[in-house]
CSV table of N, CA and C in Angstrom, one decimal:
chain,number,residue,atom,x,y,z
A,1214,MET,N,-14.7,1.0,7.8
A,1214,MET,CA,-13.8,1.7,6.9
A,1214,MET,C,-14.7,2.2,5.8
A,1215,GLY,N,-14.8,3.4,5.5
A,1215,GLY,CA,-15.6,4.0,4.4
A,1215,GLY,C,-14.9,3.8,3.0
A,1216,LEU,N,-15.7,4.2,2.0
A,1216,LEU,CA,-15.2,4.2,0.6
A,1216,LEU,C,-13.9,5.0,0.5
A,1217,ALA,N,-13.9,6.2,1.0
A,1217,ALA,CA,-12.7,7.1,0.9
A,1217,ALA,C,-11.5,6.4,1.4
A,1218,ALA,N,-11.6,5.7,2.5
A,1218,ALA,CA,-10.4,5.0,3.1
A,1218,ALA,C,-10.0,3.9,2.2
A,1219,VAL,N,-10.9,3.2,1.6
A,1219,VAL,CA,-10.5,2.1,0.7
A,1219,VAL,C,-9.8,2.6,-0.5
A,1220,THR,N,-10.2,3.7,-1.1
A,1220,THR,CA,-9.5,4.2,-2.3
A,1220,THR,C,-8.2,4.8,-1.9
A,1221,TRP,N,-7.9,5.2,-0.7
A,1221,TRP,CA,-6.6,5.7,-0.3
A,1221,TRP,C,-5.7,4.6,0.0
A,1222,VAL,N,-6.1,3.5,0.6
A,1222,VAL,CA,-5.3,2.4,1.0
A,1222,VAL,C,-4.7,1.7,-0.2
A,1223,ALA,N,-5.4,1.6,-1.3
A,1223,ALA,CA,-4.9,0.9,-2.5
A,1223,ALA,C,-3.7,1.5,-3.1
A,1224,PRO,N,-3.6,2.9,-3.3
A,1224,PRO,CA,-2.4,3.5,-3.8
A,1224,PRO,C,-1.2,3.3,-2.9
A,1225,VAL,N,-1.4,3.3,-1.6
A,1225,VAL,CA,-0.3,3.2,-0.7
A,1225,VAL,C,0.3,1.8,-0.8
A,1226,ALA,N,-0.5,0.8,-0.9
A,1226,ALA,CA,-0.1,-0.6,-1.0
A,1226,ALA,C,0.7,-0.8,-2.3
A,1227,LEU,N,0.2,-0.2,-3.4
A,1227,LEU,CA,0.9,-0.4,-4.7
A,1227,LEU,C,2.3,0.2,-4.7
A,1228,ALA,N,2.4,1.4,-4.2
A,1228,ALA,CA,3.7,2.1,-4.2
A,1228,ALA,C,4.7,1.3,-3.3
A,1229,ALA,N,4.2,0.8,-2.2
A,1229,ALA,CA,5.1,0.1,-1.3
A,1229,ALA,C,5.6,-1.2,-1.9
A,1230,ALA,N,4.8,-1.8,-2.8
A,1230,ALA,CA,5.1,-3.1,-3.4
A,1230,ALA,C,6.1,-3.0,-4.6
A,1231,GLY,N,6.4,-1.7,-5.0
A,1231,GLY,CA,7.3,-1.5,-6.1
A,1231,GLY,C,6.5,-1.6,-7.4
A,1232,ALA,N,5.2,-1.6,-7.4
A,1232,ALA,CA,4.5,-1.6,-8.7
A,1232,ALA,C,4.4,-0.2,-9.3
A,1233,MET,N,4.0,-0.1,-10.5
A,1233,MET,CA,3.8,1.2,-11.2
A,1233,MET,C,2.5,1.9,-10.6
A,1234,PRO,N,2.5,3.2,-10.7
A,1234,PRO,CA,1.3,3.9,-10.2
A,1234,PRO,C,0.1,3.6,-11.1
A,1235,ASP,N,-1.1,3.6,-10.5
A,1235,ASP,CA,-2.3,3.4,-11.3
A,1235,ASP,C,-3.1,4.7,-11.1
A,1236,VAL,N,-4.3,4.7,-11.7
A,1236,VAL,CA,-5.1,5.9,-11.7
A,1236,VAL,C,-5.4,6.4,-10.3
A,1237,PRO,N,-5.9,5.6,-9.4
A,1237,PRO,CA,-6.2,6.1,-8.0
A,1237,PRO,C,-4.9,6.6,-7.4
A,1238,GLY,N,-3.8,6.0,-7.6
A,1238,GLY,CA,-2.5,6.5,-7.0
A,1238,GLY,C,-2.1,7.8,-7.5
A,1239,ILE,N,-2.2,8.0,-8.8
A,1239,ILE,CA,-1.9,9.3,-9.5
A,1239,ILE,C,-2.9,10.4,-9.0
A,1240,GLN,N,-4.2,10.1,-9.0
A,1240,GLN,CA,-5.2,11.0,-8.5
A,1240,GLN,C,-4.9,11.5,-7.1
A,1241,ALA,N,-4.5,10.5,-6.2
A,1241,ALA,CA,-4.2,10.8,-4.8
A,1241,ALA,C,-2.9,11.7,-4.8
A,1242,ALA,N,-1.9,11.4,-5.6
A,1242,ALA,CA,-0.7,12.3,-5.6
A,1242,ALA,C,-1.0,13.7,-6.1
A,1243,TYR,N,-1.9,13.8,-7.1
A,1243,TYR,CA,-2.3,15.1,-7.5
A,1243,TYR,C,-3.0,15.9,-6.4
A,1244,GLU,N,-3.9,15.3,-5.7
A,1244,GLU,CA,-4.6,15.9,-4.6
A,1244,GLU,C,-3.7,16.3,-3.5
A,1245,ALA,N,-2.7,15.4,-3.2
A,1245,ALA,CA,-1.7,15.7,-2.1
A,1245,ALA,C,-0.8,16.9,-2.5
A,1246,ALA,N,-0.5,17.0,-3.8
A,1246,ALA,CA,0.3,18.1,-4.3
A,1246,ALA,C,-0.5,19.4,-4.1
A,1247,TYR,N,-1.7,19.4,-4.4
A,1247,TYR,CA,-2.6,20.6,-4.2
A,1247,TYR,C,-2.6,21.0,-2.7
A,1248,LEU,N,-2.8,20.0,-1.8
A,1248,LEU,CA,-2.9,20.4,-0.4
A,1248,LEU,C,-1.5,20.9,0.1
A,1249,ALA,N,-0.4,20.4,-0.4
A,1249,ALA,CA,0.9,20.8,0.0
A,1249,ALA,C,1.2,22.2,-0.5
A,1250,THR,N,0.6,22.7,-1.5
A,1250,THR,CA,0.9,24.0,-2.0
A,1250,THR,C,-0.1,25.1,-1.7
A,1251,ARG,N,-1.2,24.8,-1.0
A,1251,ARG,CA,-2.2,25.8,-0.6
A,1251,ARG,C,-1.5,26.9,0.2
A,1252,GLY,N,-1.9,28.2,-0.1
A,1252,GLY,CA,-1.4,29.3,0.5
A,1252,GLY,C,-0.1,29.8,-0.1
A,1253,LYS,N,0.4,29.1,-1.1
A,1253,LYS,CA,1.6,29.6,-1.8
A,1253,LYS,C,1.2,30.2,-3.1
A,1254,PRO,N,2.1,30.8,-3.9
A,1254,PRO,CA,1.7,31.4,-5.1
A,1254,PRO,C,0.8,30.4,-5.9
A,1255,PRO,N,-0.2,31.0,-6.6
A,1255,PRO,CA,-1.2,30.2,-7.3
A,1255,PRO,C,-0.6,29.2,-8.3
A,1256,GLY,N,-1.0,28.0,-8.2
A,1256,GLY,CA,-0.6,26.9,-9.1
A,1256,GLY,C,-1.6,26.7,-10.2
A,1257,GLU,N,-1.6,25.6,-10.8
A,1257,GLU,CA,-2.5,25.3,-11.9
A,1257,GLU,C,-3.5,24.1,-11.5
A,1258,HIS,N,-3.7,24.0,-10.2
A,1258,HIS,CA,-4.6,22.9,-9.7
A,1258,HIS,C,-6.0,23.1,-10.1
A,1259,ALA,N,-6.6,22.1,-10.7
A,1259,ALA,CA,-8.0,22.2,-11.0
A,1259,ALA,C,-8.8,21.2,-10.1
A,1260,GLU,N,-9.7,21.7,-9.4
A,1260,GLU,CA,-10.5,20.8,-8.4
A,1260,GLU,C,-11.3,19.8,-9.1
A,1261,ASP,N,-11.6,20.0,-10.4
A,1261,ASP,CA,-12.5,19.1,-11.1
A,1261,ASP,C,-11.8,18.2,-12.1
A,1262,LEU,N,-10.5,18.1,-11.9
A,1262,LEU,CA,-9.7,17.2,-12.8
A,1262,LEU,C,-9.9,15.7,-12.4
A,1263,ALA,N,-10.2,14.9,-13.3
A,1263,ALA,CA,-10.4,13.5,-13.0
A,1263,ALA,C,-9.6,12.7,-14.0
A,1264,ILE,N,-8.6,11.9,-13.5
A,1264,ILE,CA,-7.7,11.1,-14.4
A,1264,ILE,C,-8.5,9.9,-14.8
A,1265,GLN,N,-8.5,9.6,-16.1
A,1265,GLN,CA,-9.2,8.5,-16.7
A,1265,GLN,C,-8.3,7.3,-16.9
A,1266,THR,N,-7.1,7.5,-17.5
A,1266,THR,CA,-6.2,6.4,-17.8
A,1266,THR,C,-4.8,6.8,-17.5
A,1267,ALA,N,-4.0,5.8,-17.3
A,1267,ALA,CA,-2.5,6.1,-17.1
A,1267,ALA,C,-1.7,4.9,-17.7
A,1268,ARG,N,-0.7,5.3,-18.4
A,1268,ARG,CA,0.3,4.3,-18.9
A,1268,ARG,C,1.7,4.7,-18.4
A,1269,CYS,N,2.2,3.9,-17.5
A,1269,CYS,CA,3.5,4.2,-16.8
A,1269,CYS,C,4.6,3.3,-17.1
A,1270,GLN,N,5.8,3.8,-16.9
A,1270,GLN,CA,7.0,3.0,-17.1
A,1270,GLN,C,8.0,3.5,-16.0
A,1271,PRO,N,9.0,2.7,-15.6
A,1271,PRO,CA,9.9,3.1,-14.6
A,1271,PRO,C,10.8,4.2,-15.1
A,1272,LEU,N,11.2,5.1,-14.2
A,1272,LEU,CA,12.2,6.1,-14.5
A,1272,LEU,C,13.6,5.4,-14.7
A,1273,LYS,N,14.4,5.9,-15.6
A,1273,LYS,CA,15.7,5.3,-15.8
A,1273,LYS,C,16.7,5.9,-14.8
A,1274,THR,N,16.4,7.1,-14.3
A,1274,THR,CA,17.3,7.8,-13.4
A,1274,THR,C,17.2,7.5,-11.9
A,1275,GLY,N,16.3,6.6,-11.5
A,1275,GLY,CA,16.1,6.3,-10.1
A,1275,GLY,C,14.7,5.8,-9.9
A,1276,PRO,N,14.4,5.8,-8.6
A,1276,PRO,CA,13.0,5.2,-8.2
A,1276,PRO,C,11.9,6.2,-8.8
A,1277,GLY,N,10.8,5.6,-9.2
A,1277,GLY,CA,9.7,6.4,-9.6
A,1277,GLY,C,9.2,5.9,-11.0
A,1278,ALA,N,8.3,6.7,-11.5
A,1278,ALA,CA,7.7,6.4,-12.8
A,1278,ALA,C,7.4,7.6,-13.6
A,1279,ALA,N,7.4,7.5,-14.9
A,1279,ALA,CA,6.9,8.5,-15.8
A,1279,ALA,C,5.6,7.9,-16.4
A,1280,CYS,N,4.5,8.7,-16.4
A,1280,CYS,CA,3.2,8.2,-16.8
A,1280,CYS,C,2.6,9.2,-17.8
A,1281,GLN,N,2.0,8.7,-18.9
A,1281,GLN,CA,1.2,9.5,-19.7
A,1281,GLN,C,-0.3,9.3,-19.2
A,1282,ILE,N,-0.9,10.4,-18.9
A,1282,ILE,CA,-2.3,10.3,-18.3
A,1282,ILE,C,-3.3,11.0,-19.2
A,1283,ASP,N,-4.5,10.5,-19.3
A,1283,ASP,CA,-5.6,11.1,-19.9
A,1283,ASP,C,-6.5,11.6,-18.8
A,1284,PHE,N,-7.0,12.8,-18.9
A,1284,PHE,CA,-7.9,13.3,-17.9
A,1284,PHE,C,-9.0,14.2,-18.5
A,1285,VAL,N,-10.1,14.4,-17.7
A,1285,VAL,CA,-11.2,15.3,-18.1
A,1285,VAL,C,-11.3,16.3,-17.0
A,1286,ARG,N,-12.0,17.4,-17.4
A,1286,ARG,CA,-12.4,18.4,-16.4
A,1286,ARG,C,-13.9,18.2,-16.2
A,1287,GLN,N,-14.3,17.8,-15.1
A,1287,GLN,CA,-15.7,17.4,-14.8
A,1287,GLN,C,-16.7,18.6,-15.0
A,1288,ARG,N,-16.2,19.8,-14.9
A,1288,ARG,CA,-17.1,21.0,-15.1
A,1288,ARG,C,-17.3,21.4,-16.6
A,1289,GLU,N,-16.6,20.7,-17.5
A,1289,GLU,CA,-16.7,21.0,-18.9
A,1289,GLU,C,-17.7,20.0,-19.5
A,1290,PRO,N,-18.9,20.5,-19.9
A,1290,PRO,CA,-20.0,19.6,-20.4
A,1290,PRO,C,-19.6,18.9,-21.6
A,1291,GLU,N,-18.7,19.3,-22.4
A,1291,GLU,CA,-18.4,18.6,-23.7
A,1291,GLU,C,-17.5,17.4,-23.5
A,1292,GLY,N,-17.0,17.2,-22.3
A,1292,GLY,CA,-16.2,16.0,-22.0
A,1292,GLY,C,-14.9,15.9,-22.7
A,1293,ARG,N,-14.3,17.1,-23.0
A,1293,ARG,CA,-13.0,17.1,-23.7
A,1293,ARG,C,-11.9,16.3,-22.9
A,1294,LEU,N,-11.2,15.5,-23.7
A,1294,LEU,CA,-10.1,14.7,-23.1
A,1294,LEU,C,-8.8,15.4,-23.2
A,1295,TYR,N,-8.0,15.5,-22.1
A,1295,TYR,CA,-6.7,16.2,-22.1
A,1295,TYR,C,-5.7,15.1,-21.8
A,1296,PHE,N,-4.4,15.4,-22.1
A,1296,PHE,CA,-3.3,14.5,-21.6
A,1296,PHE,C,-2.2,15.2,-21.1
A,1297,ASP,N,-1.3,14.6,-20.4
A,1297,ASP,CA,-0.1,15.2,-19.8
A,1297,ASP,C,0.8,14.0,-19.5
A,1298,ILE,N,2.1,14.4,-19.3
A,1298,ILE,CA,3.1,13.5,-18.8
A,1298,ILE,C,3.4,13.9,-17.4
A,1299,VAL,N,3.4,13.0,-16.5
A,1299,VAL,CA,3.7,13.2,-15.1
A,1299,VAL,C,4.9,12.3,-14.6
A,1300,THR,N,5.6,12.8,-13.7
A,1300,THR,CA,6.6,11.9,-13.0
A,1300,THR,C,6.2,11.8,-11.5
A,1301,LEU,N,6.4,10.6,-11.0
A,1301,LEU,CA,6.0,10.4,-9.6
A,1301,LEU,C,7.1,9.6,-8.9
A,1302,GLU,N,7.2,9.7,-7.6
A,1302,GLU,CA,8.2,9.0,-6.9
A,1302,GLU,C,7.5,8.4,-5.7
A,1303,PRO,N,7.9,7.2,-5.2
A,1303,PRO,CA,7.3,6.6,-4.0
A,1303,PRO,C,7.8,7.3,-2.8
A,1304,GLU,N,7.0,7.6,-1.8
A,1304,GLU,CA,7.4,8.2,-0.6
A,1304,GLU,C,7.6,7.1,0.5
A,1305,ALA,N,8.2,7.5,1.6
A,1305,ALA,CA,8.5,6.5,2.6
A,1305,ALA,C,7.2,5.9,3.2
A,1306,SER,N,6.1,6.7,3.1
A,1306,SER,CA,4.8,6.2,3.6
A,1306,SER,C,4.2,5.2,2.6
A,1307,GLY,N,4.7,5.0,1.4
A,1307,GLY,CA,4.2,4.1,0.5
A,1307,GLY,C,3.3,4.7,-0.6
A,1308,ALA,N,2.9,6.0,-0.4
A,1308,ALA,CA,2.1,6.7,-1.3
A,1308,ALA,C,3.0,7.3,-2.5
A,1309,TRP,N,2.4,7.6,-3.6
A,1309,TRP,CA,3.1,8.3,-4.7
A,1309,TRP,C,3.1,9.8,-4.5
A,1310,ALA,N,4.2,10.4,-4.9
A,1310,ALA,CA,4.3,11.9,-4.8
A,1310,ALA,C,4.5,12.4,-6.2
A,1311,LEU,N,3.7,13.4,-6.6
A,1311,LEU,CA,3.8,14.0,-7.9
A,1311,LEU,C,5.1,14.9,-7.9
A,1312,ARG,N,5.9,14.7,-8.9
A,1312,ARG,CA,7.2,15.5,-9.0
A,1312,ARG,C,7.2,16.5,-10.2
A,1313,SER,N,6.5,16.1,-11.3
A,1313,SER,CA,6.3,17.1,-12.4
A,1313,SER,C,5.1,16.7,-13.2
A,1314,GLY,N,4.6,17.8,-13.9
A,1314,GLY,CA,3.4,17.6,-14.6
A,1314,GLY,C,2.2,18.1,-13.8
A,1315,LEU,N,1.1,18.3,-14.5
A,1315,LEU,CA,-0.2,18.8,-14.0
A,1315,LEU,C,0.0,20.1,-13.2
A,1316,CYS,N,-0.2,20.1,-11.9
A,1316,CYS,CA,-0.2,21.4,-11.2
A,1316,CYS,C,1.2,21.8,-10.8
A,1317,MET,N,2.2,20.9,-11.0
A,1317,MET,CA,3.6,21.2,-10.7
A,1317,MET,C,4.2,22.2,-11.7
A,1318,THR,N,4.7,23.3,-11.3
A,1318,THR,CA,5.1,24.3,-12.3
A,1318,THR,C,6.5,24.0,-12.8
A,1319,LYS,N,7.3,23.2,-12.1
A,1319,LYS,CA,8.7,22.9,-12.6
A,1319,LYS,C,9.1,21.6,-12.0
A,1320,PRO,N,9.8,20.8,-12.8
A,1320,PRO,CA,10.2,19.5,-12.3
A,1320,PRO,C,11.2,19.6,-11.1
A,1321,ALA,N,11.2,18.7,-10.2
A,1321,ALA,CA,12.1,18.7,-9.1
A,1321,ALA,C,13.5,18.4,-9.7
A,1322,ASP,N,14.5,19.1,-9.1
A,1322,ASP,CA,15.9,19.0,-9.5
A,1322,ASP,C,16.6,18.0,-8.6
A,1323,ARG,N,16.8,16.8,-9.1
A,1323,ARG,CA,17.5,15.8,-8.3
A,1323,ARG,C,18.9,16.0,-8.1
A,1324,HIS,N,19.5,16.9,-8.9
A,1324,HIS,CA,21.0,17.1,-8.9
A,1324,HIS,C,21.3,18.6,-8.6
A,1325,ALA,N,20.6,19.2,-7.7
A,1325,ALA,CA,20.8,20.6,-7.3
A,1325,ALA,C,22.3,20.7,-6.9
A,1326,GLY,N,22.9,21.7,-7.4
A,1326,GLY,CA,24.3,22.0,-7.1
A,1326,GLY,C,25.3,21.4,-7.9
A,1327,ALA,N,24.9,20.4,-8.8
A,1327,ALA,CA,25.8,19.7,-9.6
A,1327,ALA,C,26.1,20.6,-10.9
A,1328,PRO,N,27.3,20.6,-11.4
A,1328,PRO,CA,27.6,21.4,-12.6
A,1328,PRO,C,26.7,20.9,-13.7
A,1329,ARG,N,26.4,21.8,-14.6
A,1329,ARG,CA,25.5,21.4,-15.8
A,1329,ARG,C,26.1,20.3,-16.6
A,1330,GLY,N,25.3,19.3,-16.9
A,1330,GLY,CA,25.8,18.2,-17.7
A,1330,GLY,C,26.3,17.0,-16.8
A,1331,GLN,N,26.4,17.3,-15.5
A,1331,GLN,CA,26.9,16.2,-14.6
A,1331,GLN,C,25.9,15.9,-13.6
A,1332,SER,N,25.9,14.7,-13.1
A,1332,SER,CA,25.0,14.3,-12.1
A,1332,SER,C,25.8,13.7,-10.9
A,1333,ARG,N,25.2,13.7,-9.8
A,1333,ARG,CA,25.9,13.1,-8.6
A,1333,ARG,C,25.8,11.7,-8.5
């Protein structure tokens, strides 16, 4: 098993155990979101984005987590630090799925079809 396989297995095990996402899990979710949207209208994915830190807490509205992340763009020589808020949900496979933030242009609507101000 190579290094790439080891870094992929760790996020899957964490999501399956009900733990909060960590940096490798969020980075993997970001990369998976990019792969899922290739060939569709251009998004905001940056191939050189590297997540540095993450502070996560459980979502109050259901399974998943909201995380404040700090990241850098590896192609920027000055090493400028950026931040964003992302939401993630565990998938059946045990991996984390990015739902909003970073390259996602709009948050997923959990209550599609519900009248405004009401949830199902």
